[in-house]
PDB file of C-alpha atoms in Angstrom:
ATOM      1  CA  MET A  73      82.252 132.649  51.638  1.00  0.00           C
ATOM      2  CA  LEU A  74      79.640 129.968  50.917  1.00  0.00           C
ATOM      3  CA  GLY A  75      78.232 132.034  48.083  1.00  0.00           C
ATOM      4  CA  LYS A  76      81.671 132.332  46.471  1.00  0.00           C
ATOM      5  CA  LEU A  77      82.316 128.605  46.882  1.00  0.00           C
ATOM      6  CA  LEU A  78      78.969 127.810  45.278  1.00  0.00           C
ATOM      7  CA  LYS A  79      79.638 130.263  42.446  1.00  0.00           C
ATOM      8  CA  LYS A  80      82.973 128.544  41.789  1.00  0.00           C
ATOM      9  CA  GLU A  81      81.271 125.128  41.688  1.00  0.00           C
ATOM     10  CA  ILE A  82      78.653 126.310  39.205  1.00  0.00           C
ATOM     11  CA  ALA A  83      80.953 128.391  36.993  1.00  0.00           C
ATOM     12  CA  LEU A  84      84.054 126.182  36.902  1.00  0.00           C
ATOM     13  CA  THR A  85      83.167 122.650  37.976  1.00  0.00           C
ATOM     14  CA  MET A  86      79.543 121.862  37.073  1.00  0.00           C
ATOM     15  CA  HIS A  87      79.159 119.340  34.263  1.00  0.00           C
ATOM     16  CA  PRO A  88      77.216 120.648  31.214  1.00  0.00           C
ATOM     17  CA  ILE A  89      74.705 117.802  31.557  1.00  0.00           C
ATOM     18  CA  VAL A  90      73.284 119.167  34.834  1.00  0.00           C
ATOM     19  CA  PRO A  91      70.540 121.446  33.367  1.00  0.00           C
ATOM     20  CA  PHE A  92      69.313 118.615  31.137  1.00  0.00           C
ATOM     21  CA  VAL A  93      69.223 116.232  34.097  1.00  0.00           C
ATOM     22  CA  LEU A  94      67.013 118.639  36.039  1.00  0.00           C
ATOM     23  CA  LEU A  95      64.590 118.725  33.099  1.00  0.00           C
ATOM     24  CA  MET A  96      64.221 114.950  33.388  1.00  0.00           C
ATOM     25  CA  SER A  97      61.856 115.592  36.275  1.00  0.00           C
ATOM     26  CA  VAL A  98      59.137 115.429  33.586  1.00  0.00           C
ATOM     27  CA  MET A  99      59.597 111.637  33.689  1.00  0.00           C
ATOM     28  CA  VAL A 100      56.883 111.578  36.362  1.00  0.00           C
ATOM     29  CA  PHE A 101      54.465 111.860  33.420  1.00  0.00           C
ATOM     30  CA  ILE A 102      55.642 108.552  31.914  1.00  0.00           C
ATOM     31  CA  PRO A 103      52.875 105.935  32.359  1.00  0.00           C
ATOM     32  CA  ASN A 104      53.746 102.925  34.521  1.00  0.00           C
ATOM     33  CA  TYR A 105      57.296 103.961  35.352  1.00  0.00           C
ATOM     34  CA  PRO A 106      59.243 103.659  38.651  1.00  0.00           C
ATOM     35  CA  TYR A 107      59.378 107.368  39.446  1.00  0.00           C
ATOM     36  CA  THR A 108      62.081 107.011  42.095  1.00  0.00           C
ATOM     37  CA  VAL A 109      64.507 106.448  39.187  1.00  0.00           C
ATOM     38  CA  VAL A 110      64.087 110.164  38.386  1.00  0.00           C
ATOM     39  CA  PHE A 111      66.157 110.997  41.473  1.00  0.00           C
ATOM     40  CA  PHE A 112      69.001 108.812  40.239  1.00  0.00           C
ATOM     41  CA  TYR A 113      69.740 111.227  37.417  1.00  0.00           C
ATOM     42  CA  THR A 114      70.591 113.959  39.897  1.00  0.00           C
ATOM     43  CA  THR A 115      73.057 111.650  41.620  1.00  0.00           C
ATOM     44  CA  LEU A 116      74.476 110.915  38.165  1.00  0.00           C
ATOM     45  CA  SER A 117      75.012 114.630  37.553  1.00  0.00           C
ATOM     46  CA  ILE A 118      76.854 114.913  40.890  1.00  0.00           C
ATOM     47  CA  PHE A 119      79.062 112.021  39.828  1.00  0.00           C
ATOM     48  CA  PHE A 120      79.781 113.599  36.431  1.00  0.00           C
ATOM     49  CA  THR A 121      80.655 116.889  38.127  1.00  0.00           C
ATOM     50  CA  CYS A 122      83.115 115.150  40.474  1.00  0.00           C
ATOM     51  CA  LEU A 123      84.532 113.184  37.541  1.00  0.00           C
ATOM     52  CA  LEU A 124      84.962 116.316  35.446  1.00  0.00           C
ATOM     53  CA  GLY A 125      86.656 117.967  38.395  1.00  0.00           C
ATOM     54  CA  ARG A 126      89.115 115.103  38.648  1.00  0.00           C
ATOM     55  CA  GLU A 127      89.954 115.252  34.947  1.00  0.00           C
ATOM     56  CA  ASN A 128      90.464 119.032  35.129  1.00  0.00           C
ATOM     57  CA  ASN A 129      92.533 118.828  38.343  1.00  0.00           C
ATOM     58  CA  ASP A 130      89.907 120.883  40.146  1.00  0.00           C
ATOM     59  CA  VAL A 131      91.014 119.707  43.596  1.00  0.00           C
ATOM     60  CA  ILE A 132      94.638 120.659  43.032  1.00  0.00           C
ATOM     61  CA  TYR A 133      93.583 124.035  41.635  1.00  0.00           C
ATOM     62  CA  SER A 134      91.232 124.667  44.560  1.00  0.00           C
ATOM     63  CA  LEU A 135      93.878 123.743  47.133  1.00  0.00           C
ATOM     64  CA  ASN A 136      95.961 126.645  45.819  1.00  0.00           C
ATOM     65  CA  LEU A 137      93.180 129.121  46.538  1.00  0.00           C
ATOM     66  CA  PRO A 138      93.273 131.129  49.803  1.00  0.00           C
ATOM     67  CA  ILE A 139      90.639 128.933  51.474  1.00  0.00           C
ATOM     68  CA  ALA A 140      90.658 126.134  54.026  1.00  0.00           C
ATOM     69  CA  LYS A 141      90.706 122.530  52.871  1.00  0.00           C
ATOM     70  CA  SER A 142      87.335 121.946  54.525  1.00  0.00           C
ATOM     71  CA  ASP A 143      85.859 124.742  52.392  1.00  0.00           C
ATOM     72  CA  LEU A 144      86.272 122.554  49.315  1.00  0.00           C
ATOM     73  CA  VAL A 145      84.016 119.979  50.929  1.00  0.00           C
ATOM     74  CA  LYS A 146      81.559 122.692  51.930  1.00  0.00           C
ATOM     75  CA  GLY A 147      81.358 123.987  48.372  1.00  0.00           C
ATOM     76  CA  ARG A 148      80.780 120.559  46.842  1.00  0.00           C
ATOM     77  CA  PHE A 149      78.095 119.697  49.388  1.00  0.00           C
ATOM     78  CA  ALA A 150      76.369 123.051  48.865  1.00  0.00           C
ATOM     79  CA  PHE A 151      76.356 122.450  45.118  1.00  0.00           C
ATOM     80  CA  SER A 152      75.028 118.891  45.478  1.00  0.00           C
ATOM     81  CA  ILE A 153      72.310 119.873  47.939  1.00  0.00           C
ATOM     82  CA  LEU A 154      71.256 122.730  45.639  1.00  0.00           C
ATOM     83  CA  LEU A 155      70.863 120.305  42.723  1.00  0.00           C
ATOM     84  CA  GLU A 156      68.883 117.870  44.851  1.00  0.00           C
ATOM     85  CA  MET A 157      66.557 120.581  46.133  1.00  0.00           C
ATOM     86  CA  ILE A 158      65.966 122.027  42.666  1.00  0.00           C
ATOM     87  CA  GLN A 159      65.098 118.600  41.305  1.00  0.00           C
ATOM     88  CA  MET A 160      62.860 117.895  44.300  1.00  0.00           C
ATOM     89  CA  ALA A 161      61.028 121.194  43.828  1.00  0.00           C
ATOM     90  CA  LEU A 162      60.495 120.419  40.141  1.00  0.00           C
ATOM     91  CA  VAL A 163      59.228 116.924  40.941  1.00  0.00           C
ATOM     92  CA  MET A 164      56.818 118.288  43.553  1.00  0.00           C
ATOM     93  CA  ALA A 165      55.434 120.861  41.120  1.00  0.00           C
ATOM     94  CA  LEU A 166      55.041 118.299  38.341  1.00  0.00           C
ATOM     95  CA  CYS A 167      53.414 115.795  40.693  1.00  0.00           C
ATOM     96  CA  LEU A 168      50.827 118.419  41.586  1.00  0.00           C
ATOM     97  CA  LEU A 169      50.241 119.196  37.922  1.00  0.00           C
ATOM     98  CA  LYS A 170      49.900 115.522  37.038  1.00  0.00           C
ATOM     99  CA  GLN A 171      47.317 114.907  39.735  1.00  0.00           C
ATOM    100  CA  ASN A 172      45.266 117.864  38.541  1.00  0.00           C
ATOM    101  CA  LEU A 173      45.268 116.297  35.069  1.00  0.00           C
ATOM    102  CA  HIS A 174      43.727 113.086  36.514  1.00  0.00           C
ATOM    103  CA  MET A 175      46.015 110.728  34.623  1.00  0.00           C
ATOM    104  CA  THR A 176      45.877 106.932  34.955  1.00  0.00           C
ATOM    105  CA  ALA A 177      47.372 105.192  37.998  1.00  0.00           C
ATOM    106  CA  ASN A 178      51.027 104.156  38.023  1.00  0.00           C
ATOM    107  CA  GLU A 179      51.324 100.352  38.032  1.00  0.00           C
ATOM    108  CA  ALA A 180      55.135 100.310  38.378  1.00  0.00           C
ATOM    109  CA  GLY A 181      55.478 101.853  41.842  1.00  0.00           C
ATOM    110  CA  LEU A 182      54.445 104.858  43.867  1.00  0.00           C
ATOM    111  CA  GLU A 183      52.109 107.431  42.445  1.00  0.00           C
ATOM    112  CA  ALA A 184      53.446 110.930  41.811  1.00  0.00           C
ATOM    113  CA  ASN A 185      52.548 112.205  45.290  1.00  0.00           C
ATOM    114  CA  ILE A 186      54.230 113.539  48.433  1.00  0.00           C
ATOM    115  CA  VAL A 187      55.216 110.023  49.538  1.00  0.00           C
ATOM    116  CA  LEU A 188      57.369 109.864  46.412  1.00  0.00           C
ATOM    117  CA  VAL A 189      59.017 113.103  47.539  1.00  0.00           C
ATOM    118  CA  GLY A 190      59.648 111.742  51.037  1.00  0.00           C
ATOM    119  CA  PHE A 191      61.145 108.543  49.698  1.00  0.00           C
ATOM    120  CA  GLY A 192      63.223 110.503  47.190  1.00  0.00           C
ATOM    121  CA  LEU A 193      64.716 112.541  50.032  1.00  0.00           C
ATOM    122  CA  LEU A 194      65.662 109.313  51.811  1.00  0.00           C
ATOM    123  CA  LEU A 195      67.373 108.038  48.661  1.00  0.00           C
ATOM    124  CA  TYR A 196      69.273 111.318  48.346  1.00  0.00           C
ATOM    125  CA  GLY A 197      70.377 111.030  51.969  1.00  0.00           C
ATOM    126  CA  ILE A 198      71.638 107.482  51.443  1.00  0.00           C
ATOM    127  CA  PHE A 199      73.479 108.502  48.288  1.00  0.00           C
ATOM    128  CA  ASN A 200      75.120 111.508  49.954  1.00  0.00           C
ATOM    129  CA  LEU A 201      76.297 109.385  52.856  1.00  0.00           C
ATOM    130  CA  VAL A 202      77.711 106.491  50.834  1.00  0.00           C
ATOM    131  CA  PHE A 203      79.080 108.425  47.864  1.00  0.00           C
ATOM    132  CA  PHE A 204      80.802 111.261  49.681  1.00  0.00           C
ATOM    133  CA  LEU A 205      82.261 109.125  52.462  1.00  0.00           C
ATOM    134  CA  ASN A 206      83.945 106.977  49.818  1.00  0.00           C
ATOM    135  CA  TYR A 207      84.807 109.920  47.559  1.00  0.00           C
ATOM    136  CA  TYR A 208      86.583 111.917  50.256  1.00  0.00           C
ATOM    137  CA  LYS A 209      88.667 108.925  51.253  1.00  0.00           C
ATOM    138  CA  ASN A 210      90.245 109.176  47.801  1.00  0.00           C
ATOM    139  CA  VAL A 211      89.002 111.841  45.381  1.00  0.00           C
ATOM    140  CA  SER A 212      90.624 110.037  42.443  1.00  0.00           C
ATOM    141  CA  LYS A 213      88.331 107.013  42.843  1.00  0.00           C
ATOM    142  CA  VAL A 214      85.134 108.736  41.718  1.00  0.00           C
ATOM    143  CA  GLY A 215      83.820 105.735  39.780  1.00  0.00           C
ATOM    144  CA  PHE A 216      84.204 103.307  42.671  1.00  0.00           C
ATOM    145  CA  SER A 217      82.395 105.691  45.014  1.00  0.00           C
ATOM    146  CA  PHE A 218      79.526 106.102  42.571  1.00  0.00           C
ATOM    147  CA  VAL A 219      79.132 102.369  41.909  1.00  0.00           C
ATOM    148  CA  ILE A 220      78.837 101.581  45.624  1.00  0.00           C
ATOM    149  CA  ALA A 221      76.361 104.414  46.177  1.00  0.00           C
ATOM    150  CA  SER A 222      74.339 103.444  43.084  1.00  0.00           C
ATOM    151  CA  ILE A 223      74.005  99.835  44.198  1.00  0.00           C
ATOM    152  CA  LEU A 224      72.461 100.930  47.494  1.00  0.00           C
ATOM    153  CA  PHE A 225      70.340 103.524  45.687  1.00  0.00           C
ATOM    154  CA  PHE A 226      68.791 100.917  43.384  1.00  0.00           C
ATOM    155  CA  ILE A 227      68.269  98.500  46.249  1.00  0.00           C
ATOM    156  CA  GLY A 228      66.086 101.266  47.661  1.00  0.00           C
ATOM    157  CA  VAL A 229      64.306 101.728  44.313  1.00  0.00           C
ATOM    158  CA  ILE A 230      63.582  97.998  44.053  1.00  0.00           C
ATOM    159  CA  ALA A 231      62.456  97.839  47.685  1.00  0.00           C
ATOM    160  CA  GLU A 232      60.023 100.704  47.080  1.00  0.00           C
ATOM    161  CA  ALA A 233      58.483  98.997  44.043  1.00  0.00           C
ATOM    162  CA  VAL A 234      58.152  95.653  45.830  1.00  0.00           C
ATOM    163  CA  LEU A 235      56.730  97.107  49.045  1.00  0.00           C
ATOM    164  CA  THR A 236      54.243  99.240  47.124  1.00  0.00           C
ATOM    165  CA  HIS A 237      52.679  96.087  45.700  1.00  0.00           C
ATOM    166  CA  ALA A 238      53.241  93.704  48.629  1.00  0.00           C
ATOM    167  CA  VAL A 239      52.272  95.765  51.687  1.00  0.00           C
ATOM    168  CA  PRO A 240      48.541  96.546  51.865  1.00  0.00           C
ATOM    169  CA  PHE A 241      48.980  99.743  53.886  1.00  0.00           C
ATOM    170  CA  ILE A 242      51.408 101.199  51.348  1.00  0.00           C
ATOM    171  CA  ARG A 243      49.309 100.032  48.402  1.00  0.00           C
ATOM    172  CA  ASP A 244      45.970 101.245  49.771  1.00  0.00           C
ATOM    173  CA  HIS A 245      46.998 104.397  51.674  1.00  0.00           C
ATOM    174  CA  LEU A 246      50.368 105.731  50.541  1.00  0.00           C
ATOM    175  CA  ASP A 247      50.179 104.743  46.865  1.00  0.00           C
ATOM    176  CA  THR A 248      47.199 106.990  46.204  1.00  0.00           C
ATOM    177  CA  ASN A 249      46.605 110.422  44.762  1.00  0.00           C
ATOM    178  CA  ASP A 250      46.851 113.434  47.060  1.00  0.00           C
ATOM    179  CA  PRO A 251      45.012 114.633  49.082  1.00  0.00           C
ATOM    180  CA  GLU A 252      43.828 111.155  50.093  1.00  0.00           C
ATOM    181  CA  TYR A 253      45.229 109.888  53.426  1.00  0.00           C
ATOM    182  CA  MET A 254      47.272 113.063  53.858  1.00  0.00           C
ATOM    183  CA  SER A 255      48.011 112.526  57.559  1.00  0.00           C
ATOM    184  CA  GLU A 256      49.794 109.216  56.870  1.00  0.00           C
ATOM    185  CA  LYS A 257      51.565 110.700  53.845  1.00  0.00           C
ATOM    186  CA  MET A 258      52.764 113.725  55.799  1.00  0.00           C
ATOM    187  CA  ILE A 259      54.406 111.409  58.325  1.00  0.00           C
ATOM    188  CA  VAL A 260      56.348 109.788  55.479  1.00  0.00           C
ATOM    189  CA  LEU A 261      57.304 113.187  54.046  1.00  0.00           C
ATOM    190  CA  ILE A 262      58.480 114.560  57.394  1.00  0.00           C
ATOM    191  CA  THR A 263      60.405 111.359  58.096  1.00  0.00           C
ATOM    192  CA  GLY A 264      62.093 111.658  54.698  1.00  0.00           C
ATOM    193  CA  ILE A 265      63.051 115.271  55.402  1.00  0.00           C
ATOM    194  CA  ILE A 266      64.523 114.389  58.799  1.00  0.00           C
ATOM    195  CA  LEU A 267      66.483 111.407  57.473  1.00  0.00           C
ATOM    196  CA  TYR A 268      67.808 113.461  54.562  1.00  0.00           C
ATOM    197  CA  ILE A 269      69.064 116.166  56.906  1.00  0.00           C
ATOM    198  CA  VAL A 270      70.600 113.692  59.358  1.00  0.00           C
ATOM    199  CA  LEU A 271      72.305 111.504  56.733  1.00  0.00           C
ATOM    200  CA  THR A 272      73.602 114.474  54.761  1.00  0.00           C
ATOM    201  CA  ALA A 273      74.887 116.184  57.915  1.00  0.00           C
ATOM    202  CA  ILE A 274      76.719 113.007  58.940  1.00  0.00           C
ATOM    203  CA  ALA A 275      78.178 112.729  55.438  1.00  0.00           C
ATOM    204  CA  TYR A 276      79.320 116.357  55.477  1.00  0.00           C
ATOM    205  CA  ASN A 277      80.977 116.289  58.887  1.00  0.00           C
ATOM    206  CA  ARG A 278      82.676 112.956  58.277  1.00  0.00           C
ATOM    207  CA  SER A 279      83.772 113.985  54.762  1.00  0.00           C
ATOM    208  CA  LYS A 280      85.559 117.070  56.117  1.00  0.00           C
ATOM    209  CA  LYS A 281      87.590 114.890  58.463  1.00  0.00           C
ATOM    210  CA  LEU A 282      88.407 112.355  55.746  1.00  0.00           C
ATOM    211  CA  PHE A 283      89.492 115.047  53.308  1.00  0.00           C
ATOM    212  CA  GLU A 284      91.676 116.776  55.890  1.00  0.00           C
ATOM    213  CA  VAL A 285      93.827 113.664  56.338  1.00  0.00           C
ATOM    214  CA  GLN A 286      93.916 112.753  52.639  1.00  0.00           C
ATOM    215  CA  ASP A 287      97.410 113.161  51.195  1.00  0.00           C
ATOM    216  CA  LEU A 288      97.139 115.179  47.974  1.00  0.00           C
TER     217      LEU A 288
END
């Protein structure tokens, strides 16, 4: 069932901009750029997909399919998580490539390392929680849901940039090229993975309940 739901999301609902957004992972090669912004573009593609679905009456169409109402939420979450994981895998691969090229240090925030990946997962988790909890209260208010989630997302981006420069431990240990200080960096990565899973799971379970009681 999940495979069919995901196929429907990709074939009928996905916004055409999604493949181009995934390619924007190469932004980790931009000198002196806040690399956490790269993850925002994936959240933007999720927003565009939900917006396109609203304009094409995707929810109404899907409710007429022989599936449970909660399956619609499952399909959208599966699609969103797939996009986030593809982008994260691309970013990880490009970070590794960049470090092997020995490029100059990033003065605008975290280096392209595994700490960036861990923090990106946290930002994804926050976005999933805030966006989907608002979206599934009223699927017609896609823009409002995205604005609220984006505000919190960029608070996180700004906090990362400030802390990278202001906190000596982050500046001297975490904001370095891999494999330096890998034990400390692995703690950040594992923490990011755990928080992503927890926040996304909370968002998913709560979204199902919100969507069930929504009058459509």
